[in-house]
GROMACS .gro file of C-alpha atoms in nm:
model
  225
    1PHE     CA    1  11.111   2.916 -10.337
    2SER     CA    2  11.353   2.931 -10.538
    3TYR     CA    3  11.244   3.257 -10.636
    4SER     CA    4  11.377   3.627 -10.457
    5LEU     CA    5  11.150   3.874 -10.322
    6GLY     CA    6  11.200   4.208 -10.617
    7GLU     CA    7  11.448   3.866 -10.789
    8ASP     CA    8  11.258   3.969 -11.218
    9ALA     CA    9  11.007   3.625 -11.360
   10TYR     CA   10  10.997   3.536 -11.722
   11GLU     CA   11  10.716   3.260 -11.860
   12GLY     CA   12  10.894   2.900 -11.754
   13ASP     CA   13  11.103   2.990 -11.536
   14TYR     CA   14  11.033   2.742 -11.159
   15LEU     CA   15  10.946   2.981 -10.875
   16ALA     CA   16  10.869   2.686 -10.629
   17THR     CA   17  10.947   2.324 -10.624
   18LYS     CA   18  10.748   2.103 -10.321
   19SER     CA   19  10.868   1.736 -10.321
   20GLU     CA   20  10.633   1.375 -10.121
   21LYS     CA   21  10.674   1.102 -10.069
   22LYS     CA   22  10.380   0.837 -10.118
   23THR     CA   23  10.330   0.445 -10.126
   24GLY     CA   24  10.326   0.266 -10.558
   25PRO     CA   25  10.064   0.094 -10.638
   26VAL     CA   26  10.175  -0.222 -10.520
   27LEU     CA   27  10.222  -0.142 -10.160
   28ASN     CA   28   9.870  -0.046 -10.219
   29GLY     CA   29   9.726  -0.332 -10.409
   30LEU     CA   30   9.945  -0.496 -10.108
   31TRP     CA   31   9.675  -0.370  -9.796
   32ILE     CA   32   9.374  -0.441 -10.001
   33THR     CA   33   9.468  -0.744 -10.041
   34LEU     CA   34   9.537  -0.754  -9.630
   35LYS     CA   35   9.212  -0.569  -9.543
   36ILE     CA   36   8.958  -0.783  -9.772
   37SER     CA   37   9.186  -1.105  -9.593
   38PHE     CA   38   9.150  -0.943  -9.299
   39PHE     CA   39   8.739  -0.899  -9.325
   40ALA     CA   40   8.689  -1.222  -9.488
   41ALA     CA   41   8.852  -1.447  -9.223
   42ILE     CA   42   8.678  -1.333  -8.972
   43LEU     CA   43   8.361  -1.320  -9.118
   44THR     CA   44   8.453  -1.725  -9.208
   45PHE     CA   45   8.568  -1.791  -8.891
   46ILE     CA   46   8.226  -1.620  -8.726
   47ILE     CA   47   8.046  -1.846  -9.029
   48GLY     CA   48   8.154  -2.146  -8.964
   49ILE     CA   49   8.117  -2.200  -8.596
   50LEU     CA   50   7.751  -2.092  -8.653
   51VAL     CA   51   7.772  -2.382  -8.942
   52ALA     CA   52   7.911  -2.600  -8.755
   53LEU     CA   53   7.762  -2.564  -8.431
   54MET     CA   54   7.410  -2.570  -8.688
   55LYS     CA   55   7.524  -2.912  -8.799
   56LEU     CA   56   7.559  -3.008  -8.409
   57SER     CA   57   7.220  -2.919  -8.285
   58SER     CA   58   6.967  -3.149  -8.189
   59TYR     CA   59   6.706  -2.936  -8.403
   60GLN     CA   60   6.646  -3.101  -8.751
   61PHE     CA   61   6.554  -2.773  -8.982
   62LEU     CA   62   6.943  -2.687  -8.824
   63LYS     CA   63   7.040  -2.917  -8.978
   64ASP     CA   64   6.912  -2.926  -9.279
   65ILE     CA   65   6.972  -2.521  -9.325
   66ALA     CA   66   7.295  -2.649  -9.243
   67THR     CA   67   7.337  -2.899  -9.502
   68VAL     CA   68   7.233  -2.694  -9.787
   69TYR     CA   69   7.479  -2.475  -9.734
   70ILE     CA   70   7.773  -2.651  -9.728
   71THR     CA   71   7.647  -2.877  -9.965
   72ILE     CA   72   7.581  -2.478 -10.289
   73VAL     CA   73   7.872  -2.345 -10.122
   74ARG     CA   74   8.125  -2.638 -10.158
   75GLY     CA   75   7.929  -2.795 -10.481
   76THR     CA   76   8.037  -2.452 -10.691
   77PRO     CA   77   8.353  -2.219 -10.799
   78LEU     CA   78   8.411  -1.924 -10.575
   79LEU     CA   79   8.477  -1.729 -10.921
   80VAL     CA   80   8.096  -1.773 -10.947
   81GLN     CA   81   8.014  -1.673 -10.641
   82ILE     CA   82   8.240  -1.336 -10.683
   83PHE     CA   83   8.016  -1.285 -11.007
   84LEU     CA   84   7.689  -1.405 -10.867
   85PHE     CA   85   7.793  -1.176 -10.508
   86TYR     CA   86   7.877  -0.910 -10.703
   87PHE     CA   87   7.617  -0.865 -10.990
   88ILE     CA   88   7.300  -0.947 -10.786
   89VAL     CA   89   7.386  -0.968 -10.420
   90ALA     CA   90   7.495  -0.645 -10.508
   91ASN     CA   91   7.311  -0.427 -10.652
   92ILE     CA   92   7.015  -0.514 -10.500
   93PHE     CA   93   7.224  -0.433 -10.231
   94GLU     CA   94   7.389  -0.196 -10.315
   95LEU     CA   95   7.656  -0.272 -10.141
   96GLU     CA   96   8.016  -0.181 -10.255
   97ARG     CA   97   8.226  -0.407 -10.477
   98PHE     CA   98   8.493  -0.414 -10.190
   99VAL     CA   99   8.211  -0.531  -9.984
  100ALA     CA  100   8.082  -0.804 -10.226
  101GLY     CA  101   8.389  -0.938 -10.189
  102VAL     CA  102   8.544  -0.963  -9.866
  103LEU     CA  103   8.113  -1.142  -9.851
  104ALA     CA  104   8.148  -1.400 -10.095
  105LEU     CA  105   8.551  -1.556  -9.948
  106GLY     CA  106   8.404  -1.560  -9.664
  107ILE     CA  107   8.033  -1.737  -9.696
  108PHE     CA  108   8.286  -1.993  -9.986
  109PHE     CA  109   8.557  -2.059  -9.727
  110GLY     CA  110   8.309  -2.032  -9.411
  111ALA     CA  111   8.138  -2.374  -9.580
  112TYR     CA  112   8.533  -2.506  -9.530
  113MET     CA  113   8.561  -2.379  -9.193
  114ALA     CA  114   8.257  -2.544  -9.103
  115GLU     CA  115   8.387  -2.912  -9.084
  116VAL     CA  116   8.700  -2.833  -8.958
  117LEU     CA  117   8.512  -2.744  -8.671
  118ARG     CA  118   8.275  -2.994  -8.661
  119GLY     CA  119   8.543  -3.340  -8.759
  120ALA     CA  120   8.703  -3.176  -8.416
  121ILE     CA  121   8.362  -3.137  -8.196
  122GLN     CA  122   8.279  -3.480  -8.322
  123SER     CA  123   8.682  -3.587  -8.226
  124ILE     CA  124   8.584  -3.501  -7.851
  125ASP     CA  125   8.457  -3.746  -7.607
  126LYS     CA  126   8.133  -3.744  -7.512
  127GLY     CA  127   8.201  -3.868  -7.169
  128GLN     CA  128   8.317  -3.487  -7.126
  129LEU     CA  129   8.020  -3.286  -7.198
  130GLU     CA  130   7.791  -3.573  -6.972
  131ALA     CA  131   8.079  -3.566  -6.711
  132SER     CA  132   7.961  -3.065  -6.723
  133LYS     CA  133   7.550  -3.168  -6.754
  134SER     CA  134   7.678  -3.381  -6.386
  135LEU     CA  135   7.806  -3.074  -6.244
  136GLY     CA  136   7.523  -2.849  -6.336
  137ILE     CA  137   7.671  -2.732  -6.626
  138SER     CA  138   7.479  -2.563  -6.929
  139ASN     CA  139   7.533  -2.681  -7.246
  140PHE     CA  140   7.679  -2.391  -7.394
  141GLN     CA  141   7.911  -2.324  -7.105
  142ALA     CA  142   8.036  -2.651  -7.216
  143MET     CA  143   8.091  -2.546  -7.513
  144ARG     CA  144   8.262  -2.233  -7.500
  145TYR     CA  145   8.484  -2.316  -7.173
  146ILE     CA  146   8.573  -2.730  -7.233
  147ILE     CA  147   8.437  -2.895  -7.596
  148LEU     CA  148   8.568  -2.569  -7.829
  149PRO     CA  149   8.916  -2.498  -7.738
  150GLN     CA  150   9.053  -2.852  -7.747
  151ALA     CA  151   8.808  -2.824  -8.133
  152PHE     CA  152   9.043  -2.587  -8.224
  153LYS     CA  153   9.366  -2.657  -8.087
  154ARG     CA  154   9.306  -3.020  -8.260
  155ALA     CA  155   9.164  -2.861  -8.590
  156LEU     CA  156   9.441  -2.534  -8.527
  157PRO     CA  157   9.671  -2.729  -8.816
  158SER     CA  158   9.336  -2.678  -9.037
  159LEU     CA  159   9.172  -2.382  -8.980
  160VAL     CA  160   9.605  -2.230  -9.016
  161GLY     CA  161   9.565  -2.411  -9.416
  162GLU     CA  162   9.242  -2.262  -9.452
  163VAL     CA  163   9.283  -1.887  -9.440
  164ILE     CA  164   9.684  -1.915  -9.618
  165ALA     CA  165   9.408  -2.026  -9.944
  166LEU     CA  166   9.117  -1.750  -9.842
  167VAL     CA  167   9.496  -1.520  -9.884
  168LYS     CA  168   9.610  -1.703 -10.122
  169ASP     CA  169   9.248  -1.652 -10.301
  170SER     CA  170   9.173  -1.322 -10.239
  171SER     CA  171   9.310  -1.327 -10.603
  172LEU     CA  172   9.001  -1.379 -10.805
  173VAL     CA  173   8.858  -1.075 -10.651
  174SER     CA  174   9.020  -0.875 -10.911
  175VAL     CA  175   8.812  -0.980 -11.180
  176ILE     CA  176   8.485  -0.692 -11.022
  177SER     CA  177   8.737  -0.466 -11.019
  178ILE     CA  178   8.890  -0.418 -10.655
  179THR     CA  179   9.281  -0.288 -10.658
  180ASP     CA  180   9.442  -0.531 -10.466
  181LEU     CA  181   9.783  -0.734 -10.571
  182THR     CA  182   9.689  -0.941 -10.873
  183LYS     CA  183   9.475  -0.646 -11.010
  184VAL     CA  184   9.788  -0.410 -10.935
  185GLY     CA  185   9.973  -0.669 -11.125
  186LYS     CA  186   9.796  -0.643 -11.444
  187GLU     CA  187   9.792  -0.288 -11.412
  188ILE     CA  188  10.142  -0.257 -11.442
  189VAL     CA  189  10.207  -0.540 -11.750
  190ALA     CA  190   9.985  -0.364 -11.962
  191ASN     CA  191  10.172  -0.045 -11.900
  192THR     CA  192  10.520  -0.169 -11.853
  193PHE     CA  193  10.479  -0.480 -12.097
  194SER     CA  194  10.795  -0.720 -11.783
  195PRO     CA  195  10.508  -0.977 -11.739
  196PHE     CA  196  10.825  -1.192 -11.620
  197GLU     CA  197  10.957  -0.892 -11.384
  198THR     CA  198  10.594  -0.769 -11.267
  199TRP     CA  199  10.446  -1.191 -11.151
  200ILE     CA  200  10.778  -1.270 -11.003
  201VAL     CA  201  10.746  -1.014 -10.720
  202ILE     CA  202  10.306  -0.982 -10.689
  203ALA     CA  203  10.438  -1.420 -10.687
  204VAL     CA  204  10.699  -1.322 -10.359
  205ILE     CA  205  10.508  -1.153 -10.179
  206TYR     CA  206  10.192  -1.402 -10.123
  207LEU     CA  207  10.494  -1.623 -10.092
  208SER     CA  208  10.584  -1.401  -9.766
  209ILE     CA  209  10.249  -1.271  -9.652
  210THR     CA  210  10.125  -1.688  -9.635
  211SER     CA  211  10.520  -1.754  -9.533
  212ILE     CA  212  10.436  -1.578  -9.245
  213LEU     CA  213  10.103  -1.692  -9.134
  214SER     CA  214  10.227  -2.002  -9.156
  215TYR     CA  215  10.525  -1.929  -8.928
  216LEU     CA  216  10.256  -1.768  -8.657
  217GLY     CA  217  10.022  -2.090  -8.731
  218HIS     CA  218  10.334  -2.308  -8.550
  219LYS     CA  219  10.357  -2.104  -8.348
  220LEU     CA  220   9.998  -2.140  -8.128
  221GLU     CA  221  10.025  -2.499  -8.258
  222LYS     CA  222  10.361  -2.511  -7.981
  223LYS     CA  223  10.189  -2.301  -7.769
  224MET     CA  224   9.918  -2.483  -7.742
  225ALA     CA  225  10.088  -2.810  -7.761
   0.00000   0.00000   0.00000
């Protein structure tokens, strides 16, 4: 307080001031980008593993479902899928735009992840699966403890690449008014008319995120070598 008890006060006088610190729009946009990328990456891995196992299943109808899913998702642009999820799926099920963005990213990259994992699983010698059966190990246990760990190790560079691509392509969710880094960049440019400085900063932030992910991927690859 800048006012003392009993002191005269006049119109326009400041009686008290208050200061506070809060995050700016760039940090808020960074948080949204990281959050949507994190949840989309989890969904991507779940879908990728399930669809890869469906493709390798002995049941033809599961193979057909996985094949149709991969063909449709990989054959259409991500931007179009984001619009479909936002204007159709989100409206039907009354989903928030953030959830629509996560679903669009997760389902899109899940198709690519499934093909990466399928190739890695098929690269493992079939003799290991046959040996596990002869030892009385079930197919699920063999896949969980023997095949998938080796496949994950072989596919790790490609998996890291897909996650990095997911983070970069998460910028497309700005078209459905999710306030991520790219949307924040557009708003700053509209208010300050400084496109060069703004987009350089946004690009550096994206580069920092992808560089960290690439570094962590290399560390994990060395640890699993």
